[in-house]
Coordinates of C-alpha atoms in Angstrom, one line a residue:
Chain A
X3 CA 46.6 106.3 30.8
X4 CA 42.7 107.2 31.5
X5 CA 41.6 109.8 29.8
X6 CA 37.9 109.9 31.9
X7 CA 37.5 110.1 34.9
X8 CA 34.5 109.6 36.9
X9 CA 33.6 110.7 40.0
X10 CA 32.1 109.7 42.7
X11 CA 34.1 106.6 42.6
X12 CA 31.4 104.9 44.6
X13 CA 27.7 106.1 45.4
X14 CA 25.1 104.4 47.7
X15 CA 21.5 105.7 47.2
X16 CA 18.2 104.3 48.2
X17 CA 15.6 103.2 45.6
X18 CA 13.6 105.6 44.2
X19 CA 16.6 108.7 44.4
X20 CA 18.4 110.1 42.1
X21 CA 21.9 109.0 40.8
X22 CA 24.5 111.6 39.5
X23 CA 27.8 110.6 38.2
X24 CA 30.6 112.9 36.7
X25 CA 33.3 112.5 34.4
X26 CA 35.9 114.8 33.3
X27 CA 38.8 114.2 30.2
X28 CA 41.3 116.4 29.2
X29 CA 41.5 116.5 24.9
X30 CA 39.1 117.5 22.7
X31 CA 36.5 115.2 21.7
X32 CA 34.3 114.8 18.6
X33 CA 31.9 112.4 21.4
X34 CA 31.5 111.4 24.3
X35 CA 29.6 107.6 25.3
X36 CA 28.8 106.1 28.7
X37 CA 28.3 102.1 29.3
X38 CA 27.0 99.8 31.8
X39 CA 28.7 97.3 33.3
X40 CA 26.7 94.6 35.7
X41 CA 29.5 92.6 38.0
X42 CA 30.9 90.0 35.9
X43 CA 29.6 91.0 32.4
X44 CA 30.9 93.1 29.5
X45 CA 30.2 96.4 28.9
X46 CA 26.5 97.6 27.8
X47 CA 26.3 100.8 25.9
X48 CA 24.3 103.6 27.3
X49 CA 24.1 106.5 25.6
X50 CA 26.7 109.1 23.0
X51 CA 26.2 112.7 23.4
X52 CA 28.1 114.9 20.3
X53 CA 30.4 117.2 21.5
X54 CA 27.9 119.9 19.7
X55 CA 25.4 118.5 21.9
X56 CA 24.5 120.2 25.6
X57 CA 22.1 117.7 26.5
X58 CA 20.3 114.1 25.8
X59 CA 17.5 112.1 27.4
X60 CA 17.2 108.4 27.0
X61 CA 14.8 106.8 29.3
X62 CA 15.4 107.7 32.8
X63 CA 18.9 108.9 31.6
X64 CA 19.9 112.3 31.1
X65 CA 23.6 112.9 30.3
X66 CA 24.9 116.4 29.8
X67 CA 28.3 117.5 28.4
X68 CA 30.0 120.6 28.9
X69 CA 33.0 120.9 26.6
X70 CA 34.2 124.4 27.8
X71 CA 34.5 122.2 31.4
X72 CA 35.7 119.0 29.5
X73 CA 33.3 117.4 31.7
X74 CA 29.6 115.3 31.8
X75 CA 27.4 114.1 33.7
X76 CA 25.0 111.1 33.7
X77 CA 21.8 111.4 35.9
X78 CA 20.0 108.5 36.7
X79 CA 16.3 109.6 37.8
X80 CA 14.1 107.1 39.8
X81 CA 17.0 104.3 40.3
X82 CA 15.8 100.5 41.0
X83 CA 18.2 98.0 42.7
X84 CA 18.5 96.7 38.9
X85 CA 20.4 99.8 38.1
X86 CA 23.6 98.8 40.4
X87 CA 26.7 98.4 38.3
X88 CA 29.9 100.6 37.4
X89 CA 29.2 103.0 35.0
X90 CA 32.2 104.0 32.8
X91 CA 32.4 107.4 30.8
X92 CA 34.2 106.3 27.7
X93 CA 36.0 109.0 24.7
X94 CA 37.2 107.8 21.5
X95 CA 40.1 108.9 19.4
X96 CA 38.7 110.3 16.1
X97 CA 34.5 110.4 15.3
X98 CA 34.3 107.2 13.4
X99 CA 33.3 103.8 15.1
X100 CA 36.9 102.6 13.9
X101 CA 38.3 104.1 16.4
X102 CA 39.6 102.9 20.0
X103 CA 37.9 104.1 23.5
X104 CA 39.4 105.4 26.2
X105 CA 38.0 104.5 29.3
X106 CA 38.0 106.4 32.8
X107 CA 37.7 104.4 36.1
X108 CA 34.1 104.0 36.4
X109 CA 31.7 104.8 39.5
X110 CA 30.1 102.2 40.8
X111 CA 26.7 102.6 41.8
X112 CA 24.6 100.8 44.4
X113 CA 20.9 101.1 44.9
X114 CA 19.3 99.3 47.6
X115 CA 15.9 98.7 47.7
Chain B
X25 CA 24.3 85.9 16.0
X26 CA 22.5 88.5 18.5
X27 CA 25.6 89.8 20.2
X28 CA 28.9 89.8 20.4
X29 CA 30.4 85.6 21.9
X30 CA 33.4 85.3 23.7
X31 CA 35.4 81.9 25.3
X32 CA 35.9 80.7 27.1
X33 CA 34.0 82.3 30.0
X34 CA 36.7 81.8 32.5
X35 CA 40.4 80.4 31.9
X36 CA 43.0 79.1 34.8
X37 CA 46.2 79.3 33.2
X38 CA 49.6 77.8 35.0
X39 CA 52.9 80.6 34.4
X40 CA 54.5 79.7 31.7
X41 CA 51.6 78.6 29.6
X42 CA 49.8 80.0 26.5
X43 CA 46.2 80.8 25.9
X44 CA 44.5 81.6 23.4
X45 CA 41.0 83.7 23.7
X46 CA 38.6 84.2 21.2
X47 CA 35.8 86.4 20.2
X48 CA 32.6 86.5 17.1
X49 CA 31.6 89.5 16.8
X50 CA 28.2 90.7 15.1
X51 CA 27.8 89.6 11.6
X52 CA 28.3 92.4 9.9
X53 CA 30.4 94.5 12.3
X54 CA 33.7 95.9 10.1
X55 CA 35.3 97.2 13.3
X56 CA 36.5 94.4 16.2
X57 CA 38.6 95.5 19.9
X58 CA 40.2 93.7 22.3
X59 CA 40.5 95.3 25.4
X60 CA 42.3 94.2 28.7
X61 CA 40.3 95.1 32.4
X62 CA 41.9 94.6 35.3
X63 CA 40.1 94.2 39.0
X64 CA 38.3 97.5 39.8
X65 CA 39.3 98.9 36.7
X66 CA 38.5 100.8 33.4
X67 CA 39.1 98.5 30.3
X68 CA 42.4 99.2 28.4
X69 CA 42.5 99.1 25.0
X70 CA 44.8 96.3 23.5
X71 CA 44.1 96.1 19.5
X72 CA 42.0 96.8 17.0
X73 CA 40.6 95.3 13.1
X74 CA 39.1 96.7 10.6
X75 CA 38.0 93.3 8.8
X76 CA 40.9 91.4 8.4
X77 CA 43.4 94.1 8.8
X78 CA 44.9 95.0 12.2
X79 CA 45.0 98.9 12.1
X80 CA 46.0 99.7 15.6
X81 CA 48.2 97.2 17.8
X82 CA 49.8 100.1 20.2
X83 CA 48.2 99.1 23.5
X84 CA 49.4 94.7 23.4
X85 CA 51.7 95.2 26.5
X86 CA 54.8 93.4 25.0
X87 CA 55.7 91.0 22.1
X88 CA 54.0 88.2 23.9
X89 CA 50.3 89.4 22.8
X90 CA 49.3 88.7 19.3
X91 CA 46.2 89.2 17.5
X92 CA 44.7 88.1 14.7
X93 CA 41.3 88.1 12.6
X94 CA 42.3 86.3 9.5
X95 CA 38.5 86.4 7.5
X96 CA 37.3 89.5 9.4
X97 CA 35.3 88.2 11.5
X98 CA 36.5 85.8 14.3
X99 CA 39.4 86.8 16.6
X100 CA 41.9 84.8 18.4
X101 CA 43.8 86.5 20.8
X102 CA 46.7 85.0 22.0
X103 CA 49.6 85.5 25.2
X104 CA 52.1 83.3 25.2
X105 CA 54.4 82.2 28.2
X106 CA 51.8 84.3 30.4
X107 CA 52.9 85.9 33.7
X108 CA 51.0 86.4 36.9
X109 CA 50.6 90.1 35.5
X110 CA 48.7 89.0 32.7
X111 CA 45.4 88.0 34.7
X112 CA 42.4 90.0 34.1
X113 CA 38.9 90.2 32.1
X114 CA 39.8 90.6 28.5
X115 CA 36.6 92.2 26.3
X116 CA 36.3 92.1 22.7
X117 CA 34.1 94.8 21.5
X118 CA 32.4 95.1 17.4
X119 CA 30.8 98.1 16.1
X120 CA 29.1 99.1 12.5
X121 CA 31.9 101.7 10.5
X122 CA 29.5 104.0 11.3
X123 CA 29.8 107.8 12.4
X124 CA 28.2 108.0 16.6
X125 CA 27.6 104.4 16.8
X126 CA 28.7 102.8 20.2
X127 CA 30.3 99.3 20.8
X128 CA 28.7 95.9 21.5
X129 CA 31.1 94.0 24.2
X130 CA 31.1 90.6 24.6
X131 CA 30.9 89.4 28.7
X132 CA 34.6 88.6 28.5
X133 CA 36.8 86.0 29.4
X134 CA 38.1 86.3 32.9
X135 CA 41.9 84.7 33.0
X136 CA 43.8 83.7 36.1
X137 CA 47.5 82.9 35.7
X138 CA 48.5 80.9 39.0

């Protein structure tokens, strides 16, 4: 079973706004990671956010985690039509990199230019 | 090599048949996954190595998924006798053994049992 989910499941914005997406897991986590994933290709890793970690910027990506909530968020700030793809909250099983991901359902995003 | 390679790209398998997928991973990446997306889906974890040595096999959905990654660093993963049920994309992922490092996936192989 999943242990993220993400929510929306699907969001349509116009170039140039703002793209929030949500995901929420149930156990506790030493992590949490999000990935890209363009239609068709594998996955492209994102961003990891410590669970002793409130916030973290990459880029035009700010992800936030909220562990009293069991929940984070991934903002995308000034989306481009390049940006459409499903993006996937992911939690592994222990803190090492040996260690299997569990993936929620994804939101897939679409920006139109 | 740069990232992580997987073939074939696409497969078309009759019922009945066996397949057999593989994956290089980074040179140098200790840790190798296979995991199994289905069509609008998240990817479900199927296996995982730590160099040669299959550590974690709990997610292969019955007896006719095997893995294997017998120098630690190419995989093959194999279905036998494979049922309609079996089609999906199937991702092999490597990472470094290292604490708050994420995963390089491959771009898959998509497989289509008709």
């Amino acid at each position: 079973s999943q242990q993220g989910e993400e929510d929306p499941q699907a969001l349509s914005i116009q170039e140039g706004e703002n793209a929030t997406m949500n995901c929420s897991y149930k156990t506790s986590i030493n992590n949490l990671q999000w990935y890209r994933q363009n239609s068709g290709r594998g996955l492209v890793h994102l961003i990891l956010i410590r669970s002793n970690e409130r916030e973290k910027h990459s880029g035009r990506l700010r992800v936030t985690l909220d562990t009293s909530k069991k929940s984070s968020s991934l903002l995308i700030t000034a989306s481009r039509a390049a940006d459409t793809a499903s993006y996937f909250c992911a939690t592994p099983k222990t803190e090492t990199s040996g260690s299997r991901l569990t993936f929620g359902e994804g939101t897939q995003l679409t920006v139109n230019p | 090599g740069a990232g992580v390679s997987q073939s074939p790209r696409y497969k078309v398998a009759k019922r009945g048949q066996d397949v057999a997928l593989r994956c290089d991973p980074i040179s140098g990446h200790v840790s190798l996954f296979w995991y199994q997306q289905a069509l609008g889906q998240g990817p479900e974890f199927l296996t995982y190595f730590q160099n040669e040595a299959q550590l974690d096999k709990s997610g292969l959905p019955s007896d006719r998924f095997f893995a294997e990654r017998p120098e630690g660093s190419v995989s093959t993963l194999k279905i036998q006798r494979t049922q309609q049920e079996d089609s999906a994309v199937y991702l092999c992922a490597s990472s470094l053994a290292l604490r708050g490092h994420g995963y390089t996936f491959g771009s898959g192989t998509r497989l289509t049992v008709v």
